[in-house]
PDB file of C-alpha atoms in Angstrom:
ATOM      1  CA  MET I   6       8.022 -21.029  -1.686  1.00  0.00           C
ATOM      2  CA  CYS I   7       9.525 -24.059  -3.130  1.00  0.00           C
ATOM      3  CA  LYS I   8       6.577 -25.513  -4.138  1.00  0.00           C
ATOM      4  CA  ASP I   9       5.958 -21.933  -5.282  1.00  0.00           C
ATOM      5  CA  CYS I  10       8.689 -20.251  -7.658  1.00  0.00           C
ATOM      6  CA  GLY I  11      11.124 -23.384  -6.706  1.00  0.00           C
ATOM      7  CA  CYS I  12      13.247 -20.656  -4.810  1.00  0.00           C
ATOM      8  CA  THR I  13      13.023 -21.240  -0.905  1.00  0.00           C
ATOM      9  CA  ILE I  14      15.154 -24.693   0.201  1.00  0.00           C
ATOM     10  CA  ALA I  15      17.732 -21.909  -1.560  1.00  0.00           C
ATOM     11  CA  GLY I  16      17.481 -19.583   0.104  1.00  0.00           C
ATOM     12  CA  GLN I  17      16.901 -21.045   3.631  1.00  0.00           C
ATOM     13  CA  GLU I  18      20.178 -22.069   2.773  1.00  0.00           C
ATOM     14  CA  ASN I  19      21.258 -18.565   1.830  1.00  0.00           C
ATOM     15  CA  TYR I  20      19.182 -18.037   5.437  1.00  0.00           C
ATOM     16  CA  HIS I  21      21.768 -19.819   7.854  1.00  0.00           C
ATOM     17  CA  HIS I  22      24.884 -18.933   6.008  1.00  0.00           C
ATOM     18  CA  HIS I  23      24.483 -15.356   6.127  1.00  0.00           C
ATOM     19  CA  HIS I  24      23.073 -15.258   9.390  1.00  0.00           C
ATOM     20  CA  HIS I  25      26.547 -16.413  10.022  1.00  0.00           C
ATOM     21  CA  ASP I  26      27.757 -13.233   8.023  1.00  0.00           C
ATOM     22  CA  VAL I  27      26.278 -11.288   9.184  1.00  0.00           C
ATOM     23  CA  HIS I  28      27.517 -11.206  12.362  1.00  0.00           C
ATOM     24  CA  GLU I  29      31.366 -12.144  11.617  1.00  0.00           C
ATOM     25  CA  HIS I  30      31.114  -8.937   9.385  1.00  0.00           C
ATOM     26  CA  GLY I  31      29.556  -7.388  12.623  1.00  0.00           C
ATOM     27  CA  LEU I  32      26.475  -4.857  10.097  1.00  0.00           C
ATOM     28  CA  VAL I  33      23.831  -6.554  12.693  1.00  0.00           C
ATOM     29  CA  HIS I  34      24.562  -6.929  16.611  1.00  0.00           C
ATOM     30  CA  ASP I  35      20.761  -8.116  17.890  1.00  0.00           C
ATOM     31  CA  HIS I  36      17.757 -10.027  16.155  1.00  0.00           C
ATOM     32  CA  ASP I  37      16.064 -10.144  19.567  1.00  0.00           C
ATOM     33  CA  HIS I  38      14.907  -6.499  17.521  1.00  0.00           C
ATOM     34  CA  PRO I  39      11.657  -4.424  18.593  1.00  0.00           C
ATOM     35  CA  HIS I  40      11.286  -5.049  14.829  1.00  0.00           C
ATOM     36  CA  ASP I  41      10.279  -9.055  15.740  1.00  0.00           C
ATOM     37  CA  ASN I  42       6.748  -6.925  16.629  1.00  0.00           C
ATOM     38  CA  MET I  43       6.543  -5.008  13.722  1.00  0.00           C
ATOM     39  CA  ASP I  44       3.259  -4.707  11.392  1.00  0.00           C
ATOM     40  CA  TYR I  45       3.884  -7.588   8.097  1.00  0.00           C
ATOM     41  CA  SER I  46       5.200  -5.512   5.309  1.00  0.00           C
ATOM     42  CA  SER I  47       3.177  -5.286   2.377  1.00  0.00           C
ATOM     43  CA  ASN I  48       5.188  -7.447   0.682  1.00  0.00           C
ATOM     44  CA  HIS I  49       4.671 -10.620   3.971  1.00  0.00           C
ATOM     45  CA  GLN I  50       0.941  -9.679   3.487  1.00  0.00           C
ATOM     46  CA  ALA I  51       0.752 -10.223  -0.367  1.00  0.00           C
ATOM     47  CA  ALA I  52       2.176 -13.473   0.114  1.00  0.00           C
ATOM     48  CA  HIS I  53       0.549 -14.741   2.590  1.00  0.00           C
ATOM     49  CA  GLU I  54      -2.336 -13.529   0.035  1.00  0.00           C
ATOM     50  CA  THR I  55      -0.868 -15.815  -2.628  1.00  0.00           C
ATOM     51  CA  LEU I  56      -0.265 -18.725   0.159  1.00  0.00           C
ATOM     52  CA  ASN I  57      -4.263 -18.637   0.834  1.00  0.00           C
ATOM     53  CA  HIS I  58      -5.804 -18.349  -2.668  1.00  0.00           C
ATOM     54  CA  ASN I  59      -2.932 -21.467  -3.617  1.00  0.00           C
ATOM     55  CA  PRO I  60      -4.805 -24.953  -3.622  1.00  0.00           C
ATOM     56  CA  GLN I  61      -1.724 -26.355  -3.762  1.00  0.00           C
ATOM     57  CA  LEU I  62       0.460 -24.668  -0.847  1.00  0.00           C
ATOM     58  CA  ASN I  63      -3.057 -25.182   1.753  1.00  0.00           C
ATOM     59  CA  ASP I  64      -2.140 -27.646   4.291  1.00  0.00           C
ATOM     60  CA  ALA I  65      -0.735 -26.248   7.452  1.00  0.00           C
ATOM     61  CA  LYS I  66       2.753 -28.058   7.458  1.00  0.00           C
ATOM     62  CA  THR I  67       3.747 -25.860   4.370  1.00  0.00           C
ATOM     63  CA  ILE I  68       2.017 -23.012   4.756  1.00  0.00           C
ATOM     64  CA  SER I  69       2.928 -22.545   8.816  1.00  0.00           C
ATOM     65  CA  VAL I  70       7.310 -23.194   7.035  1.00  0.00           C
ATOM     66  CA  ILE I  71       5.723 -20.284   4.327  1.00  0.00           C
ATOM     67  CA  LYS I  72       4.937 -18.205   6.898  1.00  0.00           C
ATOM     68  CA  LYS I  73       8.254 -18.842   9.261  1.00  0.00           C
ATOM     69  CA  ILE I  74      10.358 -18.095   6.572  1.00  0.00           C
ATOM     70  CA  LEU I  75       8.801 -15.232   5.562  1.00  0.00           C
ATOM     71  CA  ASP I  76       9.027 -13.557   9.099  1.00  0.00           C
ATOM     72  CA  LYS I  77      12.645 -14.083   9.465  1.00  0.00           C
ATOM     73  CA  ASN I  78      12.646 -12.423   5.941  1.00  0.00           C
ATOM     74  CA  ASP I  79      11.376  -9.249   7.052  1.00  0.00           C
ATOM     75  CA  HIS I  80      12.928  -9.833   9.994  1.00  0.00           C
ATOM     76  CA  GLU I  81      16.259  -8.842   8.389  1.00  0.00           C
ATOM     77  CA  ALA I  82      14.789  -6.110   6.059  1.00  0.00           C
ATOM     78  CA  SER I  83      14.147  -4.226   9.030  1.00  0.00           C
ATOM     79  CA  HIS I  84      18.159  -4.399   9.981  1.00  0.00           C
ATOM     80  CA  ASN I  85      18.503  -3.785   5.809  1.00  0.00           C
ATOM     81  CA  ARG I  86      16.271  -0.400   6.402  1.00  0.00           C
ATOM     82  CA  ALA I  87      17.933   0.426   9.861  1.00  0.00           C
ATOM     83  CA  HIS I  88      21.404   0.088   7.908  1.00  0.00           C
ATOM     84  CA  PHE I  89      20.565   2.094   4.463  1.00  0.00           C
ATOM     85  CA  ASP I  90      19.024   4.926   7.144  1.00  0.00           C
ATOM     86  CA  ASN I  91      21.725   5.176   9.785  1.00  0.00           C
ATOM     87  CA  HIS I  92      23.479   6.486   6.452  1.00  0.00           C
ATOM     88  CA  LYS I  93      21.072   8.519   5.282  1.00  0.00           C
ATOM     89  CA  VAL I  94      20.710   6.310   1.901  1.00  0.00           C
ATOM     90  CA  LEU I  95      18.153   5.966  -0.008  1.00  0.00           C
ATOM     91  CA  GLY I  96      16.782   2.451  -0.557  1.00  0.00           C
ATOM     92  CA  ILE I  97      15.034   1.138  -3.874  1.00  0.00           C
ATOM     93  CA  ASN I  98      14.091  -1.901  -4.989  1.00  0.00           C
ATOM     94  CA  LEU I  99      14.118  -2.146  -9.214  1.00  0.00           C
ATOM     95  CA  MET I 100      11.667  -4.911 -10.174  1.00  0.00           C
ATOM     96  CA  SER I 101      10.628  -6.212 -13.908  1.00  0.00           C
ATOM     97  CA  SER I 102      10.703  -9.116 -16.003  1.00  0.00           C
ATOM     98  CA  PRO I 103      13.658  -9.777 -17.542  1.00  0.00           C
ATOM     99  CA  GLY I 104      14.625  -7.153 -20.630  1.00  0.00           C
ATOM    100  CA  SER I 105      12.036  -4.308 -19.845  1.00  0.00           C
ATOM    101  CA  GLY I 106      15.393  -1.989 -18.925  1.00  0.00           C
ATOM    102  CA  LYS I 107      16.547  -1.748 -15.500  1.00  0.00           C
ATOM    103  CA  THR I 108      20.837  -2.146 -16.209  1.00  0.00           C
ATOM    104  CA  THR I 109      19.856   0.218 -19.144  1.00  0.00           C
ATOM    105  CA  LEU I 110      18.145   2.911 -17.326  1.00  0.00           C
ATOM    106  CA  LEU I 111      21.693   3.453 -14.688  1.00  0.00           C
ATOM    107  CA  GLU I 112      23.554   3.087 -16.392  1.00  0.00           C
ATOM    108  CA  ASN I 113      22.575   6.132 -19.024  1.00  0.00           C
ATOM    109  CA  ILE I 114      21.057   8.592 -15.756  1.00  0.00           C
ATOM    110  CA  ALA I 115      24.750   7.209 -13.968  1.00  0.00           C
ATOM    111  CA  ASP I 116      26.172  11.006 -16.107  1.00  0.00           C
ATOM    112  CA  MET I 117      22.905  13.201 -15.611  1.00  0.00           C
ATOM    113  CA  VAL I 118      22.324  12.132 -11.220  1.00  0.00           C
ATOM    114  CA  ASP I 119      23.005  14.649  -8.706  1.00  0.00           C
ATOM    115  CA  PHE I 120      23.351  12.341  -6.418  1.00  0.00           C
ATOM    116  CA  ARG I 121      26.251   9.468  -6.415  1.00  0.00           C
ATOM    117  CA  PHE I 122      24.384   6.133  -5.845  1.00  0.00           C
ATOM    118  CA  ALA I 123      25.356   1.949  -5.960  1.00  0.00           C
ATOM    119  CA  VAL I 124      23.834  -1.403  -6.894  1.00  0.00           C
ATOM    120  CA  VAL I 125      23.172  -4.335  -5.878  1.00  0.00           C
ATOM    121  CA  GLU I 126      22.205  -6.711  -8.532  1.00  0.00           C
ATOM    122  CA  GLY I 127      21.316  -9.207  -8.781  1.00  0.00           C
ATOM    123  CA  ASP I 128      20.710 -12.504 -12.096  1.00  0.00           C
ATOM    124  CA  LEU I 129      21.184 -16.428 -11.399  1.00  0.00           C
ATOM    125  CA  GLU I 130      24.193 -16.228 -13.190  1.00  0.00           C
ATOM    126  CA  THR I 131      27.036 -14.715 -14.692  1.00  0.00           C
ATOM    127  CA  SER I 132      28.690 -10.783 -13.330  1.00  0.00           C
ATOM    128  CA  ARG I 133      27.916  -9.598 -16.239  1.00  0.00           C
ATOM    129  CA  ASP I 134      25.254  -6.768 -15.143  1.00  0.00           C
ATOM    130  CA  ALA I 135      27.121  -5.932 -12.345  1.00  0.00           C
ATOM    131  CA  ASP I 136      29.951  -5.587 -15.110  1.00  0.00           C
ATOM    132  CA  ARG I 137      28.508  -3.038 -17.140  1.00  0.00           C
ATOM    133  CA  LEU I 138      27.387  -0.735 -14.244  1.00  0.00           C
ATOM    134  CA  LYS I 139      30.895  -1.066 -13.554  1.00  0.00           C
ATOM    135  CA  ALA I 140      32.073  -0.172 -16.776  1.00  0.00           C
ATOM    136  CA  ARG I 141      30.412   3.235 -16.402  1.00  0.00           C
ATOM    137  CA  GLY I 142      32.052   4.319 -13.229  1.00  0.00           C
ATOM    138  CA  ILE I 143      29.394   3.303 -10.796  1.00  0.00           C
ATOM    139  CA  GLU I 144      30.089   1.369  -7.654  1.00  0.00           C
ATOM    140  CA  ALA I 145      28.283  -2.035  -8.527  1.00  0.00           C
ATOM    141  CA  VAL I 146      28.308  -5.903  -6.619  1.00  0.00           C
ATOM    142  CA  GLN I 147      27.086  -9.098  -8.116  1.00  0.00           C
ATOM    143  CA  ILE I 148      24.645 -10.968  -6.118  1.00  0.00           C
ATOM    144  CA  GLN I 149      24.779 -14.248  -8.004  1.00  0.00           C
ATOM    145  CA  THR I 150      20.967 -16.948  -6.538  1.00  0.00           C
ATOM    146  CA  GLY I 151      21.800 -19.836  -8.623  1.00  0.00           C
ATOM    147  CA  SER I 152      18.346 -21.250  -8.442  1.00  0.00           C
ATOM    148  CA  ALA I 153      16.462 -18.305  -6.092  1.00  0.00           C
ATOM    149  CA  CYS I 154      14.276 -16.703  -8.753  1.00  0.00           C
ATOM    150  CA  HIS I 155      14.213 -12.851  -7.058  1.00  0.00           C
ATOM    151  CA  LEU I 156      16.994 -11.140  -4.142  1.00  0.00           C
ATOM    152  CA  ASP I 157      15.555 -11.840  -0.608  1.00  0.00           C
ATOM    153  CA  ALA I 158      17.222  -9.673   2.247  1.00  0.00           C
ATOM    154  CA  PHE I 159      19.244 -12.280   3.213  1.00  0.00           C
ATOM    155  CA  MET I 160      20.885 -12.047   0.288  1.00  0.00           C
ATOM    156  CA  VAL I 161      21.172  -7.972   0.130  1.00  0.00           C
ATOM    157  CA  HIS I 162      22.567  -7.358   3.387  1.00  0.00           C
ATOM    158  CA  LYS I 163      25.761 -10.035   2.438  1.00  0.00           C
ATOM    159  CA  GLY I 164      26.173  -7.185  -1.021  1.00  0.00           C
ATOM    160  CA  LEU I 165      26.293  -3.988   1.159  1.00  0.00           C
ATOM    161  CA  HIS I 166      29.170  -5.600   3.564  1.00  0.00           C
ATOM    162  CA  ASP I 167      30.462  -4.578   0.194  1.00  0.00           C
ATOM    163  CA  ILE I 168      29.427  -1.037  -0.685  1.00  0.00           C
ATOM    164  CA  SER I 169      30.469   1.683   1.118  1.00  0.00           C
ATOM    165  CA  LEU I 170      27.683   3.851   2.189  1.00  0.00           C
ATOM    166  CA  ASN I 171      29.271   6.621   3.530  1.00  0.00           C
ATOM    167  CA  ASP I 172      29.531   7.611   0.225  1.00  0.00           C
ATOM    168  CA  ILE I 173      26.405   7.352  -1.561  1.00  0.00           C
ATOM    169  CA  ASP I 174      22.861   8.554  -1.541  1.00  0.00           C
ATOM    170  CA  VAL I 175      21.309   6.167  -2.748  1.00  0.00           C
ATOM    171  CA  CYS I 176      21.259   3.118  -2.773  1.00  0.00           C
ATOM    172  CA  PHE I 177      19.002   0.521  -6.379  1.00  0.00           C
ATOM    173  CA  VAL I 178      19.022  -2.848  -5.648  1.00  0.00           C
ATOM    174  CA  GLU I 179      18.257  -4.677  -9.390  1.00  0.00           C
ATOM    175  CA  ASN I 180      16.531  -7.721  -8.056  1.00  0.00           C
ATOM    176  CA  VAL I 181      16.309 -10.080 -10.242  1.00  0.00           C
ATOM    177  CA  GLY I 182      14.124 -10.710 -13.963  1.00  0.00           C
ATOM    178  CA  ASN I 183      11.442 -12.054 -12.634  1.00  0.00           C
ATOM    179  CA  LEU I 184       7.207 -10.935 -12.724  1.00  0.00           C
ATOM    180  CA  VAL I 185       6.175 -12.791  -9.630  1.00  0.00           C
ATOM    181  CA  CYS I 186       8.750 -14.211  -6.739  1.00  0.00           C
ATOM    182  CA  PRO I 187       9.803 -10.514  -6.109  1.00  0.00           C
ATOM    183  CA  ALA I 188       7.654  -8.644  -5.364  1.00  0.00           C
ATOM    184  CA  SER I 189       6.660 -11.213  -2.274  1.00  0.00           C
ATOM    185  CA  TYR I 190      10.048 -10.366  -0.455  1.00  0.00           C
ATOM    186  CA  ASP I 191      10.833  -7.650   1.251  1.00  0.00           C
ATOM    187  CA  VAL I 192      14.453  -6.150   0.705  1.00  0.00           C
ATOM    188  CA  GLY I 193      14.805  -3.448   3.250  1.00  0.00           C
ATOM    189  CA  THR I 194      14.834  -1.118   0.728  1.00  0.00           C
ATOM    190  CA  HIS I 195      12.143   2.062   0.903  1.00  0.00           C
ATOM    191  CA  LEU I 196      10.387   2.289  -2.099  1.00  0.00           C
ATOM    192  CA  ASN I 197       9.522   0.242  -5.365  1.00  0.00           C
ATOM    193  CA  ILE I 198      10.014   0.845  -8.841  1.00  0.00           C
ATOM    194  CA  VAL I 199       8.709  -1.958 -11.325  1.00  0.00           C
ATOM    195  CA  LEU I 200       9.544  -1.260 -14.796  1.00  0.00           C
ATOM    196  CA  VAL I 201       7.774  -3.166 -17.865  1.00  0.00           C
ATOM    197  CA  SER I 202       8.170  -2.435 -21.252  1.00  0.00           C
ATOM    198  CA  VAL I 203       5.904  -2.007 -24.634  1.00  0.00           C
ATOM    199  CA  PRO I 204       7.692  -4.830 -26.266  1.00  0.00           C
ATOM    200  CA  GLU I 205       6.015  -6.927 -22.508  1.00  0.00           C
ATOM    201  CA  GLY I 206       2.671  -6.139 -24.432  1.00  0.00           C
ATOM    202  CA  GLU I 207       0.077  -4.706 -23.196  1.00  0.00           C
ATOM    203  CA  ASP I 208      -1.466  -7.003 -20.255  1.00  0.00           C
ATOM    204  CA  LYS I 209       1.600  -7.185 -17.915  1.00  0.00           C
ATOM    205  CA  ILE I 210      -0.498  -5.403 -15.162  1.00  0.00           C
ATOM    206  CA  VAL I 211      -3.673  -7.001 -15.409  1.00  0.00           C
ATOM    207  CA  LYS I 212      -1.576 -11.201 -15.361  1.00  0.00           C
ATOM    208  CA  TYR I 213       0.678  -9.709 -12.759  1.00  0.00           C
ATOM    209  CA  PRO I 214      -1.480  -7.900  -9.979  1.00  0.00           C
ATOM    210  CA  VAL I 215       0.888  -8.504  -7.043  1.00  0.00           C
ATOM    211  CA  MET I 216       3.850  -7.002  -8.090  1.00  0.00           C
ATOM    212  CA  PHE I 217       2.054  -3.975  -9.030  1.00  0.00           C
ATOM    213  CA  ARG I 218       0.690  -2.786  -6.564  1.00  0.00           C
ATOM    214  CA  THR I 219       4.381  -3.138  -4.861  1.00  0.00           C
ATOM    215  CA  ALA I 220       4.913  -0.639  -6.553  1.00  0.00           C
ATOM    216  CA  ASP I 221       5.295   3.569  -5.723  1.00  0.00           C
ATOM    217  CA  LEU I 222       6.251   4.221  -9.635  1.00  0.00           C
ATOM    218  CA  ILE I 223       5.365   2.323 -12.789  1.00  0.00           C
ATOM    219  CA  LEU I 224       8.265   3.144 -15.206  1.00  0.00           C
ATOM    220  CA  ILE I 225       6.179   2.036 -18.397  1.00  0.00           C
ATOM    221  CA  THR I 226       9.737   2.480 -20.415  1.00  0.00           C
ATOM    222  CA  LYS I 227      10.874   1.967 -24.738  1.00  0.00           C
ATOM    223  CA  THR I 228       7.965   3.753 -25.566  1.00  0.00           C
ATOM    224  CA  ASP I 229       9.573   4.890 -28.876  1.00  0.00           C
ATOM    225  CA  LEU I 230       9.112   1.924 -29.895  1.00  0.00           C
ATOM    226  CA  LEU I 231       5.001   2.430 -29.505  1.00  0.00           C
ATOM    227  CA  PRO I 232       4.830   2.666 -33.732  1.00  0.00           C
ATOM    228  CA  TYR I 233       6.580  -0.678 -33.775  1.00  0.00           C
ATOM    229  CA  PHE I 234       3.211  -2.155 -30.789  1.00  0.00           C
ATOM    230  CA  ASP I 235       0.128  -1.950 -30.440  1.00  0.00           C
ATOM    231  CA  TYR I 236       0.187  -1.005 -26.563  1.00  0.00           C
ATOM    232  CA  ASP I 237      -2.034   1.313 -24.892  1.00  0.00           C
ATOM    233  CA  VAL I 238      -0.254   3.418 -23.091  1.00  0.00           C
ATOM    234  CA  GLU I 239      -2.967   5.398 -21.575  1.00  0.00           C
ATOM    235  CA  LYS I 240      -4.677   1.775 -21.319  1.00  0.00           C
ATOM    236  CA  GLU I 241      -1.957   0.551 -18.878  1.00  0.00           C
ATOM    237  CA  LYS I 242      -2.053   3.220 -16.894  1.00  0.00           C
ATOM    238  CA  GLN I 243      -5.140   2.517 -15.780  1.00  0.00           C
ATOM    239  CA  GLU I 244      -5.001  -0.899 -15.411  1.00  0.00           C
ATOM    240  CA  ALA I 245      -2.180  -0.219 -12.733  1.00  0.00           C
ATOM    241  CA  ARG I 246      -4.106   3.049 -11.112  1.00  0.00           C
ATOM    242  CA  LYS I 247      -7.544  -0.401 -10.546  1.00  0.00           C
ATOM    243  CA  LEU I 248      -4.765  -1.934  -8.684  1.00  0.00           C
ATOM    244  CA  LYS I 249      -2.844   0.952  -6.343  1.00  0.00           C
ATOM    245  CA  PRO I 250      -4.900   4.472  -6.890  1.00  0.00           C
ATOM    246  CA  ASN I 251      -2.326   5.895  -6.155  1.00  0.00           C
ATOM    247  CA  VAL I 252       0.305   4.397  -7.615  1.00  0.00           C
ATOM    248  CA  ASP I 253       3.244   7.005  -9.589  1.00  0.00           C
ATOM    249  CA  ILE I 254       3.237   6.256 -13.434  1.00  0.00           C
ATOM    250  CA  LEU I 255       6.341   7.527 -15.771  1.00  0.00           C
ATOM    251  CA  GLU I 256       7.054   6.410 -19.557  1.00  0.00           C
ATOM    252  CA  VAL I 257      10.975   6.413 -20.482  1.00  0.00           C
ATOM    253  CA  ASN I 258      12.685   6.867 -23.426  1.00  0.00           C
ATOM    254  CA  ILE I 259      16.308   6.452 -22.660  1.00  0.00           C
ATOM    255  CA  LYS I 260      16.875   8.819 -26.264  1.00  0.00           C
ATOM    256  CA  ASP I 261      14.863  11.231 -24.457  1.00  0.00           C
ATOM    257  CA  LYS I 262      16.916  12.579 -22.626  1.00  0.00           C
ATOM    258  CA  GLN I 263      13.598  14.707 -20.052  1.00  0.00           C
ATOM    259  CA  SER I 264      11.922  10.905 -19.686  1.00  0.00           C
ATOM    260  CA  LEU I 265      14.786  10.643 -17.686  1.00  0.00           C
ATOM    261  CA  GLN I 266      15.418  13.515 -16.123  1.00  0.00           C
ATOM    262  CA  ASN I 267      11.992  12.964 -14.782  1.00  0.00           C
ATOM    263  CA  VAL I 268      12.896   9.429 -12.908  1.00  0.00           C
ATOM    264  CA  ILE I 269      16.063  11.464 -11.153  1.00  0.00           C
ATOM    265  CA  ASP I 270      13.245  14.037 -10.480  1.00  0.00           C
ATOM    266  CA  TRP I 271      10.941  11.749  -9.089  1.00  0.00           C
ATOM    267  CA  ILE I 272      14.213  10.151  -6.738  1.00  0.00           C
ATOM    268  CA  ASN I 273      14.917  13.554  -5.213  1.00  0.00           C
ATOM    269  CA  PHE I 274      11.839  14.245  -4.692  1.00  0.00           C
ATOM    270  CA  LYS I 275      11.378  10.602  -2.143  1.00  0.00           C
ATOM    271  CA  ARG I 276      15.006  12.023  -0.979  1.00  0.00           C
ATOM    272  CA  LYS I 277      13.699  15.299   0.309  1.00  0.00           C
ATOM    273  CA  MET I 278      10.865  13.890   1.732  1.00  0.00           C
ATOM    274  CA  ARG I 279      12.432  11.417   3.541  1.00  0.00           C
TER     275      ARG I 279
END
């Protein structure tokens, strides 16, 4: 979506590079896959809605190009899910604005979980977040996207080459901090967790509805700061459920171990339901 968010050109460069790597490493052998005819993912559908309602993108040539990109991404995402399934690994995509607490959450549950996990970490530049996770003994692979404001399925696939799927139960994909573009790209995980923090203000859910419609779980983070902000938690929960009535919502404060345990319990419930 080069006219939409500036990242498609970089994504397509990654596609050609990763397409070669995929075959070279042997993870994918056949791209004439029955998933070619699968229904579009909810992310894909959301992206198409964006196209149809964005007058800057509403010429036939642009729409055709972007749909081809999304189709290729969805195809690769299905392969990523197949790899997770084959190794009995639950894939979880973490999405939020920058600074909502994705890395901090992973750091703080590391010593509490009863499952093994690894992280594919996405940022435009630096390996700081992956380094933080590794310092806590968490297996992490950094993906530097350059100018791309989200991870795509090809980037994640490349990261999976460096993770021992046989040795983990859960793989988190920590997406680039952004409440827009990540919602439109299926990266091949099974679940989406979206974080929104109290300091961001109570308008984020209504202003970025596409992101929150993709969520299986919404985490309202940094609730220890509620005394210092004008933030109505119950109102935000209502706004979220207007967009997706069945979405699960948890309040998180890293100083409150029980709130972290609630997140772990939710993940374990989803593991058992698979």
